[in-house]
Amino acid sequence: MITPRSYKGMRDHLPDAMRLRRYITDTLIDVLRRYGFEELSTPIVEYAETLEGKIGEDEKLLFRLQFGSDQLALRYDQTVPLARVIAANEGKLGMPFKRYALGQSYRGERQQRGRYREFWQLDADIVGVDSPVADAEVIAIVCESLQRLGFAGARVLINHREILSGLARVAGVEAEAAANVYRIIDKLDKIGLDQVREQLVQSGVSADAAAKICDFISLEGAPDTVLAAMQSTLGDDEAASAALANLRAIIENVALLGVAPESYTLSPALARGLSYYTGCVFEAVLAEPPMGSLLGGGRYDNLIGMFSKRSLPTVGFAFGIERLYDLMVELKMGPTFERFIDAYVTIFSPELEPESLRLASELRAAGLSVLTAYGPARLGTQFSEADRKGATLALVYGPDDASANLVQIKDLRTGAQEPAARDQIVAAVQQKLQT
RNA sequence: GUGGCUGUAGCUCAAUGGCGGAGCACCUCACUGUGGAUGAGGGGGUUGUGGGUUCGAGUCCCAUCAGCCACCCCA
């Protein structure tokens, strides 16, 4: 016998889990469709060279595999494969191109809460425009989606990579040390300002520069206030000023798109790890319980250029389905899914089995989800199974019903039972389901 | 990848180094044309796995696997 075990960090999704997971992804995809996104899906396996050199230090987390002499890897996210497929099909797609994709990605991390080696993401991107309207649109989508799922308290944190670069320059940090600075300030929420200052100094940043950086990342308040304060620190840096103007435009458009002010905030400490981001970056977090970010995204204007002579500006993000799901289970959110089968057709006796199966067939042809018994059994047992399997109605066709041309329809929600004419059964069942 | 904690029935958890249990869930019956309630009965475990110490190990030791937490980093 083989021990039935699954690989660490990877989990099976049983029907109970899949109902909620499907609800989550259906809800999110519905929002994306209303914004005009189209589905574009790529393979899980890529040539290793496609993924290498795009994601930064975490490249060591790539699951690598070899088939014959082919050097392959499982995708680490869906963004890099998107860049590849866009570069190869640019002429067919028509810019700007808005895509979404639902699927697994793989990272060889040690498993922890909210972190799995196989995890599902719903990725969405707008390819081919650098307008701040596009950045604003994806942020609006994110806010709307979280609302729809019921995460009223979630907040979207927004920052800009070029503002961080400007901060590093203005503080006098060497270009090579900048990545380290981003990594440290990104931990502000977790370790606090004093620890950030300490770690900055430890990493070789001067006390003066560390103080400047800490002042900057402590900025908070309404976007206008924060932007003005940023401007006064970074005003002399040309690239940072451009980034501030860009971020201002994005924020203005987010408001125009109808997003409530309390659902997003500027967060000067937000850095995000993936090395391909070039502009605006954002993520969504929930204050309680702790779960890391529910989604993450930003603008990456140079990634497609790594696969093509011509680069294409792109902004995108990915929902973390595992985290959304785990949180919704923990917080008892989402529908209850008590009745997800329309009808269960009982089988009274061997003689009446054929007619019961015909009955089920008619209901299915009308588009209903129908279970049948797999043989005669005590009616009590059959009702019990019908209830357990989530049926709304149970149908009985017994000898008395057969001779009277009736079918008994029992509503398992209430226990009430009524007869219906055999030749009107589809309409009668549909009518019952409406109530 | 590094460090720490945990692992007993499907689930939640008991059991001083001395006979492995409870509640819930599941199955059968009371009930041969009616589920949820009630009652009676039943099935379930190599105590994650493999070694070791001991007269005796769920309990102590080592290894391993998995999960949780902290790093690292991230959805």
Coordinates of C-alpha atoms (C1' of nucleotides) in Angstrom, one line a residue:
Chain A
M1 CA 0.0 0.0 0.0
I2 CA 1.2 3.5 -0.8
T3 CA 0.8 6.1 1.9
P4 CA -1.7 8.7 0.6
R5 CA 0.3 11.9 1.2
S6 CA 0.4 15.2 -0.6
Y7 CA 3.6 17.2 -1.1
K8 CA 4.3 19.8 1.6
G9 CA 2.8 23.1 1.0
M10 CA 0.2 21.7 -1.4
R11 CA -3.3 20.9 -0.5
D12 CA -6.3 19.2 -1.9
H13 CA -9.6 21.1 -2.2
L14 CA -12.6 19.0 -1.2
P15 CA -16.1 19.9 -2.4
D16 CA -16.8 21.9 0.8
A17 CA -13.8 24.0 0.1
M18 CA -14.3 24.2 -3.7
R19 CA -17.8 25.7 -3.3
L20 CA -16.4 28.7 -1.5
R21 CA -13.3 28.9 -3.7
R22 CA -15.5 28.8 -6.8
Y23 CA -17.7 31.5 -5.3
I24 CA -14.7 33.7 -4.7
T25 CA -13.2 33.3 -8.2
D26 CA -16.7 33.7 -9.9
T27 CA -17.3 36.9 -8.0
L28 CA -13.9 38.3 -8.9
I29 CA -14.1 37.3 -12.6
D30 CA -17.5 38.8 -12.8
V31 CA -16.0 42.2 -11.8
L32 CA -13.2 41.8 -14.3
R33 CA -15.6 41.0 -17.1
R34 CA -17.6 44.1 -16.4
Y35 CA -14.4 46.1 -16.9
G36 CA -13.9 44.4 -20.2
F37 CA -11.1 41.9 -19.3
E38 CA -10.7 38.8 -21.5
E39 CA -9.3 35.5 -20.4
L40 CA -5.8 34.5 -21.5
S41 CA -4.3 31.4 -20.0
T42 CA -0.7 30.1 -20.2
P43 CA 0.9 26.7 -19.3
I44 CA 2.1 26.0 -15.8
V45 CA 5.5 24.8 -17.1
E46 CA 7.9 27.3 -18.8
Y47 CA 11.4 27.1 -20.0
A48 CA 13.6 28.0 -17.1
E49 CA 15.2 30.9 -19.0
T50 CA 11.8 32.5 -19.4
L51 CA 11.5 32.9 -15.7
E52 CA 15.1 33.5 -14.7
G53 CA 16.2 37.0 -14.1
K54 CA 12.8 38.5 -13.6
I55 CA 11.8 38.1 -10.0
G56 CA 14.9 39.0 -8.0
E57 CA 16.5 37.0 -5.2
D58 CA 13.5 34.6 -4.9
E59 CA 14.7 32.9 -8.1
K60 CA 16.0 30.2 -5.7
L61 CA 12.4 29.3 -5.0
L62 CA 11.7 28.2 -8.5
F63 CA 10.6 24.6 -8.9
R64 CA 12.9 23.3 -11.6
L65 CA 12.4 20.2 -13.6
Q66 CA 14.2 18.6 -16.5
F67 CA 12.6 16.6 -19.3
G68 CA 15.1 15.0 -21.6
S69 CA 17.5 17.9 -22.2
D70 CA 14.9 20.6 -21.7
Q71 CA 15.5 22.8 -18.6
L72 CA 12.1 23.8 -17.3
A73 CA 10.5 25.4 -14.3
L74 CA 7.0 25.7 -12.8
R75 CA 5.7 29.3 -13.1
Y76 CA 6.4 31.5 -10.1
D77 CA 3.6 33.9 -11.0
Q78 CA 1.4 34.5 -14.0
T79 CA 2.9 37.9 -14.8
V80 CA 6.2 36.7 -16.4
P81 CA 4.4 34.2 -18.6
L82 CA 2.0 36.9 -19.6
A83 CA 4.9 39.1 -20.8
R84 CA 6.2 36.1 -22.8
V85 CA 2.9 35.5 -24.5
I86 CA 2.3 39.1 -25.2
A87 CA 5.7 39.5 -26.8
A88 CA 4.9 36.5 -29.0
N89 CA 1.4 37.5 -30.0
E90 CA 1.4 41.3 -29.9
G91 CA 0.0 41.7 -33.4
K92 CA -3.0 39.4 -32.7
L93 CA -4.1 41.0 -29.5
G94 CA -4.7 44.7 -30.2
M95 CA -3.5 47.3 -27.7
P96 CA -4.5 48.1 -25.1
F97 CA -5.2 44.6 -24.1
K98 CA -6.9 43.6 -20.8
R99 CA -6.5 40.1 -19.6
Y100 CA -7.3 37.9 -16.7
A101 CA -6.1 34.4 -15.8
L102 CA -7.0 32.0 -13.0
G103 CA -4.5 29.3 -12.1
Q104 CA -1.8 27.9 -9.9
S105 CA 1.7 29.1 -9.3
Y106 CA 4.5 27.5 -7.4
R107 CA 7.2 28.7 -5.0
G108 CA 9.5 26.5 -3.0
E109 CA 8.9 28.3 0.3
R110 CA 8.6 26.7 3.7
Q111 CA 4.9 26.5 4.4
Q112 CA 3.3 28.9 6.8
R113 CA 0.0 30.6 7.4
G114 CA -1.1 32.1 4.1
R115 CA 1.9 30.7 2.3
Y116 CA 1.8 27.5 0.2
R117 CA 4.0 25.9 -2.3
E118 CA 1.1 25.6 -4.7
F119 CA -1.3 28.6 -4.7
W120 CA -4.0 29.9 -6.9
Q121 CA -4.0 33.4 -8.1
L122 CA -6.4 35.4 -10.2
D123 CA -4.2 37.7 -12.3
A124 CA -5.4 40.7 -14.2
D125 CA -3.4 43.2 -16.3
I126 CA -3.8 46.1 -18.7
V127 CA -1.2 45.9 -21.4
G128 CA -0.1 48.7 -23.7
V129 CA -1.0 51.9 -21.9
D130 CA 1.0 54.0 -19.6
S131 CA -1.9 56.3 -18.7
P132 CA -2.5 56.8 -15.0
V133 CA -6.1 56.0 -15.8
A134 CA -5.1 52.3 -16.2
D135 CA -3.3 52.3 -12.9
A136 CA -6.4 53.9 -11.3
E137 CA -8.7 51.4 -13.0
V138 CA -6.9 48.3 -11.6
I139 CA -6.9 49.9 -8.1
A140 CA -10.7 50.6 -8.5
I141 CA -11.2 47.0 -9.5
V142 CA -9.3 45.7 -6.5
C143 CA -11.4 47.9 -4.1
E144 CA -14.7 46.9 -5.7
S145 CA -13.8 43.2 -5.7
L146 CA -12.9 43.2 -2.0
Q147 CA -16.2 45.0 -1.3
R148 CA -18.1 42.4 -3.3
L149 CA -16.5 39.5 -1.3
G150 CA -17.4 41.3 1.9
F151 CA -14.0 42.5 3.0
A152 CA -15.3 45.9 4.2
G153 CA -12.3 46.6 6.4
A154 CA -9.7 45.9 3.8
R155 CA -7.4 48.7 2.8
V156 CA -5.4 49.1 -0.4
L157 CA -1.9 50.6 0.2
I158 CA -0.4 52.5 -2.6
N159 CA 3.1 53.7 -3.4
H160 CA 5.5 54.2 -6.3
R161 CA 8.8 52.6 -7.0
E162 CA 10.3 55.8 -8.4
I163 CA 9.4 57.7 -5.3
L164 CA 11.4 55.1 -3.3
S165 CA 14.3 55.5 -5.7
G166 CA 14.1 59.2 -5.3
L167 CA 14.0 58.8 -1.5
A168 CA 17.2 56.7 -1.6
R169 CA 18.9 59.3 -3.8
V170 CA 17.9 62.3 -1.7
A171 CA 19.0 60.4 1.5
G172 CA 22.3 59.8 -0.2
V173 CA 22.1 56.0 -0.3
E174 CA 24.2 54.3 -2.9
A175 CA 22.3 52.8 -5.8
E176 CA 23.5 49.3 -5.0
A177 CA 22.3 49.6 -1.4
A178 CA 18.8 50.9 -2.4
A179 CA 17.2 47.4 -2.8
N180 CA 18.3 46.6 0.8
V181 CA 16.7 49.8 2.0
Y182 CA 13.4 49.0 0.3
R183 CA 13.4 45.6 1.9
I184 CA 13.9 47.0 5.3
I185 CA 11.3 49.8 5.1
D186 CA 8.8 47.4 3.8
K187 CA 8.8 45.7 7.2
L188 CA 7.7 48.9 9.0
D189 CA 4.3 47.5 9.9
K190 CA 5.8 44.4 11.4
I191 CA 8.9 45.7 13.3
G192 CA 8.1 49.4 13.9
L193 CA 10.0 52.6 13.2
D194 CA 12.9 52.1 15.7
Q195 CA 13.7 48.7 14.4
V196 CA 13.7 50.0 10.8
R197 CA 16.1 52.8 11.8
E198 CA 18.3 50.3 13.5
Q199 CA 18.4 47.8 10.6
L200 CA 19.0 50.6 8.2
V201 CA 22.1 51.8 10.1
Q202 CA 23.2 48.2 10.5
S203 CA 23.0 47.7 6.8
G204 CA 25.4 50.6 6.2
V205 CA 23.1 53.6 5.8
S206 CA 24.3 56.7 7.7
A207 CA 22.4 57.8 10.7
D208 CA 21.5 61.0 9.0
A209 CA 20.1 59.2 6.0
A210 CA 18.2 56.7 8.2
A211 CA 16.6 59.5 10.0
K212 CA 15.5 61.1 6.7
I213 CA 14.1 57.8 5.5
C214 CA 12.2 57.2 8.7
D215 CA 10.7 60.6 8.6
F216 CA 9.5 60.0 5.1
I217 CA 8.0 56.6 5.7
S218 CA 6.2 57.8 8.7
L219 CA 4.1 60.2 6.6
E220 CA 0.4 59.5 6.9
G221 CA -2.9 61.2 6.3
A222 CA -5.1 62.1 3.3
P223 CA -3.4 61.6 -0.1
D224 CA -3.1 65.3 -0.7
T225 CA -1.3 65.9 2.6
V226 CA 1.1 63.0 2.1
L227 CA 1.8 64.0 -1.5
A228 CA 2.6 67.5 -0.5
A229 CA 4.9 66.3 2.3
M230 CA 6.6 64.0 -0.2
Q231 CA 7.0 66.8 -2.6
S232 CA 8.8 69.0 -0.1
T233 CA 11.3 66.2 0.6
L234 CA 11.8 65.0 -2.9
G235 CA 11.1 68.2 -4.9
D236 CA 14.7 68.6 -6.1
D237 CA 14.8 65.1 -7.6
E238 CA 13.5 65.2 -11.2
A239 CA 12.5 61.6 -11.5
A240 CA 10.8 61.6 -8.1
S241 CA 8.8 64.7 -9.0
A242 CA 7.6 63.0 -12.1
A243 CA 6.6 60.0 -10.0
L244 CA 4.8 62.2 -7.6
A245 CA 2.8 63.8 -10.4
N246 CA 2.0 60.3 -11.7
L247 CA 0.9 59.1 -8.4
R248 CA -1.2 62.2 -7.9
A249 CA -2.9 61.6 -11.3
I250 CA -3.6 58.0 -10.3
I251 CA -5.2 59.0 -7.0
E252 CA -7.4 61.6 -8.7
N253 CA -8.6 59.0 -11.2
V254 CA -9.2 56.4 -8.4
A255 CA -11.6 58.9 -6.8
L256 CA -13.2 59.7 -10.2
L257 CA -13.9 56.0 -10.6
G258 CA -16.0 56.1 -7.5
V259 CA -13.8 54.4 -5.0
A260 CA -14.5 55.4 -1.4
P261 CA -11.6 57.4 0.2
E262 CA -11.4 55.1 3.2
S263 CA -10.7 52.0 1.1
Y264 CA -7.2 53.1 0.0
T265 CA -4.3 55.0 1.4
L266 CA -0.8 56.2 0.4
S267 CA 1.8 54.1 2.1
P268 CA 5.4 55.5 1.7
A269 CA 6.9 52.3 3.2
L270 CA 5.3 49.9 0.8
A271 CA 8.0 48.5 -1.5
R272 CA 7.0 45.0 -2.6
G273 CA 9.5 42.4 -3.5
L274 CA 9.3 41.5 -7.2
S275 CA 12.0 43.2 -9.1
Y276 CA 10.1 43.9 -12.3
Y277 CA 7.9 46.7 -10.9
T278 CA 8.8 50.2 -12.3
G279 CA 6.0 52.5 -11.2
C280 CA 3.0 52.5 -9.0
V281 CA 2.8 49.5 -6.6
F282 CA 0.0 48.5 -4.3
E283 CA -1.4 45.7 -2.1
A284 CA -4.4 45.1 0.0
V285 CA -4.3 44.2 3.7
L286 CA -6.8 43.4 6.4
A287 CA -6.0 44.7 9.9
E288 CA -7.3 41.5 11.6
P289 CA -6.7 38.6 11.5
P290 CA -3.1 38.8 10.2
M291 CA -2.7 37.2 6.7
G292 CA -0.2 39.2 4.8
S293 CA -1.4 40.8 1.6
L294 CA -4.6 39.6 -0.1
L295 CA -3.4 40.8 -3.4
G296 CA -0.5 42.6 -4.9
G297 CA 0.3 44.5 -8.0
G298 CA 1.8 47.4 -9.8
R299 CA 3.2 48.8 -13.0
Y300 CA 5.9 47.0 -14.9
D301 CA 6.8 48.8 -18.0
N302 CA 10.0 46.9 -19.0
L303 CA 9.1 43.3 -18.5
I304 CA 7.6 42.6 -21.9
G305 CA 10.7 44.3 -23.4
M306 CA 12.8 41.4 -22.1
F307 CA 11.0 39.1 -24.6
S308 CA 10.6 41.6 -27.5
K309 CA 12.4 44.4 -29.3
R310 CA 9.7 46.7 -28.2
S311 CA 8.5 47.1 -24.7
L312 CA 4.9 47.6 -23.7
P313 CA 3.9 49.5 -20.6
T314 CA 1.7 47.3 -18.4
V315 CA -0.1 47.5 -15.0
G316 CA -1.5 44.5 -13.3
F317 CA -2.1 42.6 -10.1
A318 CA -3.0 39.2 -8.7
F319 CA -5.5 38.2 -6.1
G320 CA -4.2 35.5 -3.6
I321 CA -7.0 33.0 -3.7
E322 CA -5.5 30.9 -0.9
R323 CA -5.5 33.9 1.5
L324 CA -8.9 35.2 0.5
Y325 CA -10.3 31.7 1.0
D326 CA -8.5 31.0 4.3
L327 CA -9.7 34.4 5.6
M328 CA -13.3 33.9 4.5
V329 CA -13.4 30.5 6.2
E330 CA -11.9 31.9 9.4
L331 CA -14.2 34.9 9.5
K332 CA -17.2 32.7 8.4
M333 CA -17.9 34.9 5.4
G334 CA -19.6 34.1 2.1
P335 CA -22.8 32.1 1.4
T336 CA -23.6 29.0 3.4
F337 CA -24.2 26.7 0.4
E338 CA -26.8 24.7 2.2
R339 CA -28.9 23.7 -0.8
F340 CA -27.0 23.3 -4.0
I341 CA -28.8 20.4 -5.6
D342 CA -32.3 21.2 -7.0
A343 CA -33.9 17.8 -6.6
Y344 CA -33.4 14.3 -5.4
V345 CA -35.5 11.6 -7.1
T346 CA -36.2 8.7 -4.8
I347 CA -36.6 5.1 -6.1
F348 CA -39.6 3.4 -4.5
S349 CA -39.3 -0.1 -5.7
P350 CA -37.5 -2.1 -8.5
E351 CA -40.7 -1.9 -10.7
L352 CA -40.8 1.9 -10.4
E353 CA -37.1 2.5 -10.8
P354 CA -37.3 3.1 -14.6
E355 CA -40.0 5.8 -14.2
S356 CA -37.9 7.5 -11.5
L357 CA -34.9 7.7 -13.8
R358 CA -37.1 9.0 -16.6
L359 CA -38.3 11.7 -14.2
A360 CA -34.8 12.7 -13.3
S361 CA -33.9 12.8 -17.0
E362 CA -36.7 15.2 -17.7
L363 CA -35.7 17.5 -14.9
R364 CA -32.1 17.5 -16.0
A365 CA -33.1 18.3 -19.6
A366 CA -34.8 21.4 -18.2
G367 CA -31.5 22.5 -16.7
L368 CA -31.9 21.4 -13.1
S369 CA -29.3 19.7 -11.0
V370 CA -30.7 16.3 -10.0
L371 CA -29.5 13.4 -8.0
T372 CA -31.2 10.0 -8.0
A373 CA -31.0 7.1 -5.6
Y374 CA -29.1 4.1 -7.1
G375 CA -31.7 1.6 -6.1
P376 CA -34.7 1.2 -3.9
A377 CA -34.3 1.7 -0.2
R378 CA -36.4 2.8 2.7
L379 CA -37.8 6.3 2.0
G380 CA -36.4 7.6 5.3
T381 CA -32.9 6.6 4.2
Q382 CA -33.4 8.3 0.9
F383 CA -34.7 11.5 2.3
S384 CA -31.8 11.5 4.7
E385 CA -29.3 11.2 1.9
A386 CA -31.1 13.8 -0.1
D387 CA -30.8 16.2 2.8
R388 CA -27.2 15.4 3.4
K389 CA -26.3 15.9 -0.3
G390 CA -27.8 19.4 -0.2
A391 CA -31.0 18.8 -2.2
T392 CA -33.8 21.4 -2.0
L393 CA -36.6 19.0 -3.0
A394 CA -37.2 15.3 -2.9
L395 CA -39.5 13.6 -5.4
V396 CA -41.4 10.4 -4.7
Y397 CA -43.1 8.2 -7.3
G398 CA -44.7 5.4 -5.5
P399 CA -47.4 2.9 -6.5
D400 CA -50.3 5.2 -5.3
D401 CA -48.7 8.1 -7.3
A402 CA -48.3 5.9 -10.3
S403 CA -51.9 4.9 -10.4
A404 CA -53.0 8.5 -9.9
N405 CA -50.5 10.0 -12.4
L406 CA -48.9 12.1 -9.6
V407 CA -45.5 12.8 -8.2
Q408 CA -45.0 13.8 -4.6
I409 CA -42.8 16.9 -4.2
K410 CA -41.3 17.2 -0.7
D411 CA -39.6 20.5 0.2
L412 CA -36.7 19.5 2.4
R413 CA -36.3 23.0 3.7
T414 CA -39.7 22.9 5.4
G415 CA -40.8 19.3 5.3
A416 CA -44.0 20.3 3.4
Q417 CA -45.1 17.9 0.7
E418 CA -47.5 18.4 -2.2
P419 CA -48.5 16.2 -5.2
A420 CA -48.1 17.4 -8.7
A421 CA -49.4 16.0 -12.0
R422 CA -46.9 13.7 -13.6
D423 CA -47.0 15.4 -17.0
Q424 CA -46.6 18.9 -15.3
I425 CA -43.7 17.8 -13.1
V426 CA -40.9 20.1 -14.6
A427 CA -43.0 23.2 -14.2
A428 CA -44.1 22.2 -10.7
V429 CA -40.6 21.6 -9.6
Q430 CA -39.3 24.9 -11.1
Q431 CA -42.1 26.7 -9.4
K432 CA -41.3 25.1 -6.0
L433 CA -37.6 26.1 -6.5
Q434 CA -38.6 29.8 -6.9
T435 CA -40.1 30.0 -3.5
Chain B
rG1 C1' 16.9 27.3 3.3
rU2 C1' 17.7 28.4 9.2
rG3 C1' 15.7 28.2 14.3
rG4 C1' 11.7 27.0 17.8
rC5 C1' 6.9 24.5 19.0
rU6 C1' 3.3 20.7 17.9
rG7 C1' 1.5 15.8 16.1
rU8 C1' -3.8 10.5 19.9
rA9 C1' -10.7 8.2 15.9
rG10 C1' -13.5 12.0 10.2
rC11 C1' -13.5 16.8 13.8
rU12 C1' -12.4 19.0 18.9
rC13 C1' -9.7 17.1 22.8
rA14 C1' -8.6 13.6 27.5
rA15 C1' -5.3 9.5 29.3
rU16 C1' 0.8 10.4 36.6
rG17 C1' 6.1 5.7 32.3
rG18 C1' 1.2 0.8 33.9
rC19 C1' -5.8 -2.1 30.3
rG20 C1' -5.9 3.9 24.6
rG21 C1' -11.1 7.1 26.2
rA22 C1' -15.1 11.2 25.7
rG23 C1' -18.1 14.6 22.9
rC24 C1' -19.6 15.6 18.1
rA25 C1' -19.8 13.2 13.2
rC26 C1' -20.6 8.4 10.6
rC27 C1' -23.4 3.5 9.9
rU28 C1' -27.6 0.1 11.5
rC29 C1' -32.2 -0.5 13.9
rA30 C1' -36.9 1.2 16.5
rC31 C1' -39.5 3.2 11.2
rU32 C1' -41.6 -2.1 4.5
rG33 C1' -44.8 5.5 1.9
rU34 C1' -41.4 10.1 4.6
rG35 C1' -35.1 13.3 6.6
rG36 C1' -33.6 16.8 10.7
rA37 C1' -35.8 15.0 17.0
rU38 C1' -35.3 10.8 20.6
rG39 C1' -33.6 6.0 22.1
rA40 C1' -30.8 1.5 21.5
rG41 C1' -26.8 -0.7 19.1
rG42 C1' -22.4 -0.6 15.8
rG43 C1' -18.0 0.5 13.0
rG44 C1' -13.9 2.8 13.5
rG45 C1' -6.6 3.7 16.1
rU46 C1' -0.2 0.0 14.1
rU47 C1' -1.2 7.2 19.3
rG48 C1' 2.3 10.8 11.9
rU49 C1' 6.4 7.2 10.5
rG50 C1' 11.0 4.5 11.8
rG51 C1' 14.5 3.3 15.4
rG52 C1' 16.2 3.4 20.7
rU53 C1' 15.8 3.4 26.4
rU54 C1' 12.7 0.4 29.8
rC55 C1' 9.9 -5.5 32.8
rG56 C1' 6.5 -2.0 30.4
rA57 C1' 6.4 4.0 25.9
rG58 C1' 0.7 7.9 23.5
rU59 C1' 4.1 9.6 27.6
rC60 C1' 11.4 9.6 27.8
rC61 C1' 15.6 9.8 23.7
rC62 C1' 17.2 10.0 18.3
rA63 C1' 15.9 10.4 13.3
rU64 C1' 12.3 11.4 9.7
rC65 C1' 7.7 13.4 7.7
rA66 C1' 3.8 17.0 8.2
rG67 C1' 1.7 21.3 10.4
rC68 C1' 2.2 26.0 13.2
rC69 C1' 5.4 30.2 14.7
rA70 C1' 9.7 33.4 13.8
rC71 C1' 13.5 34.6 10.1
rC72 C1' 14.0 35.1 4.7
rC73 C1' 10.5 36.6 1.4
rC74 C1' 5.7 36.9 -0.5
rA75 C1' -0.4 36.0 -3.0

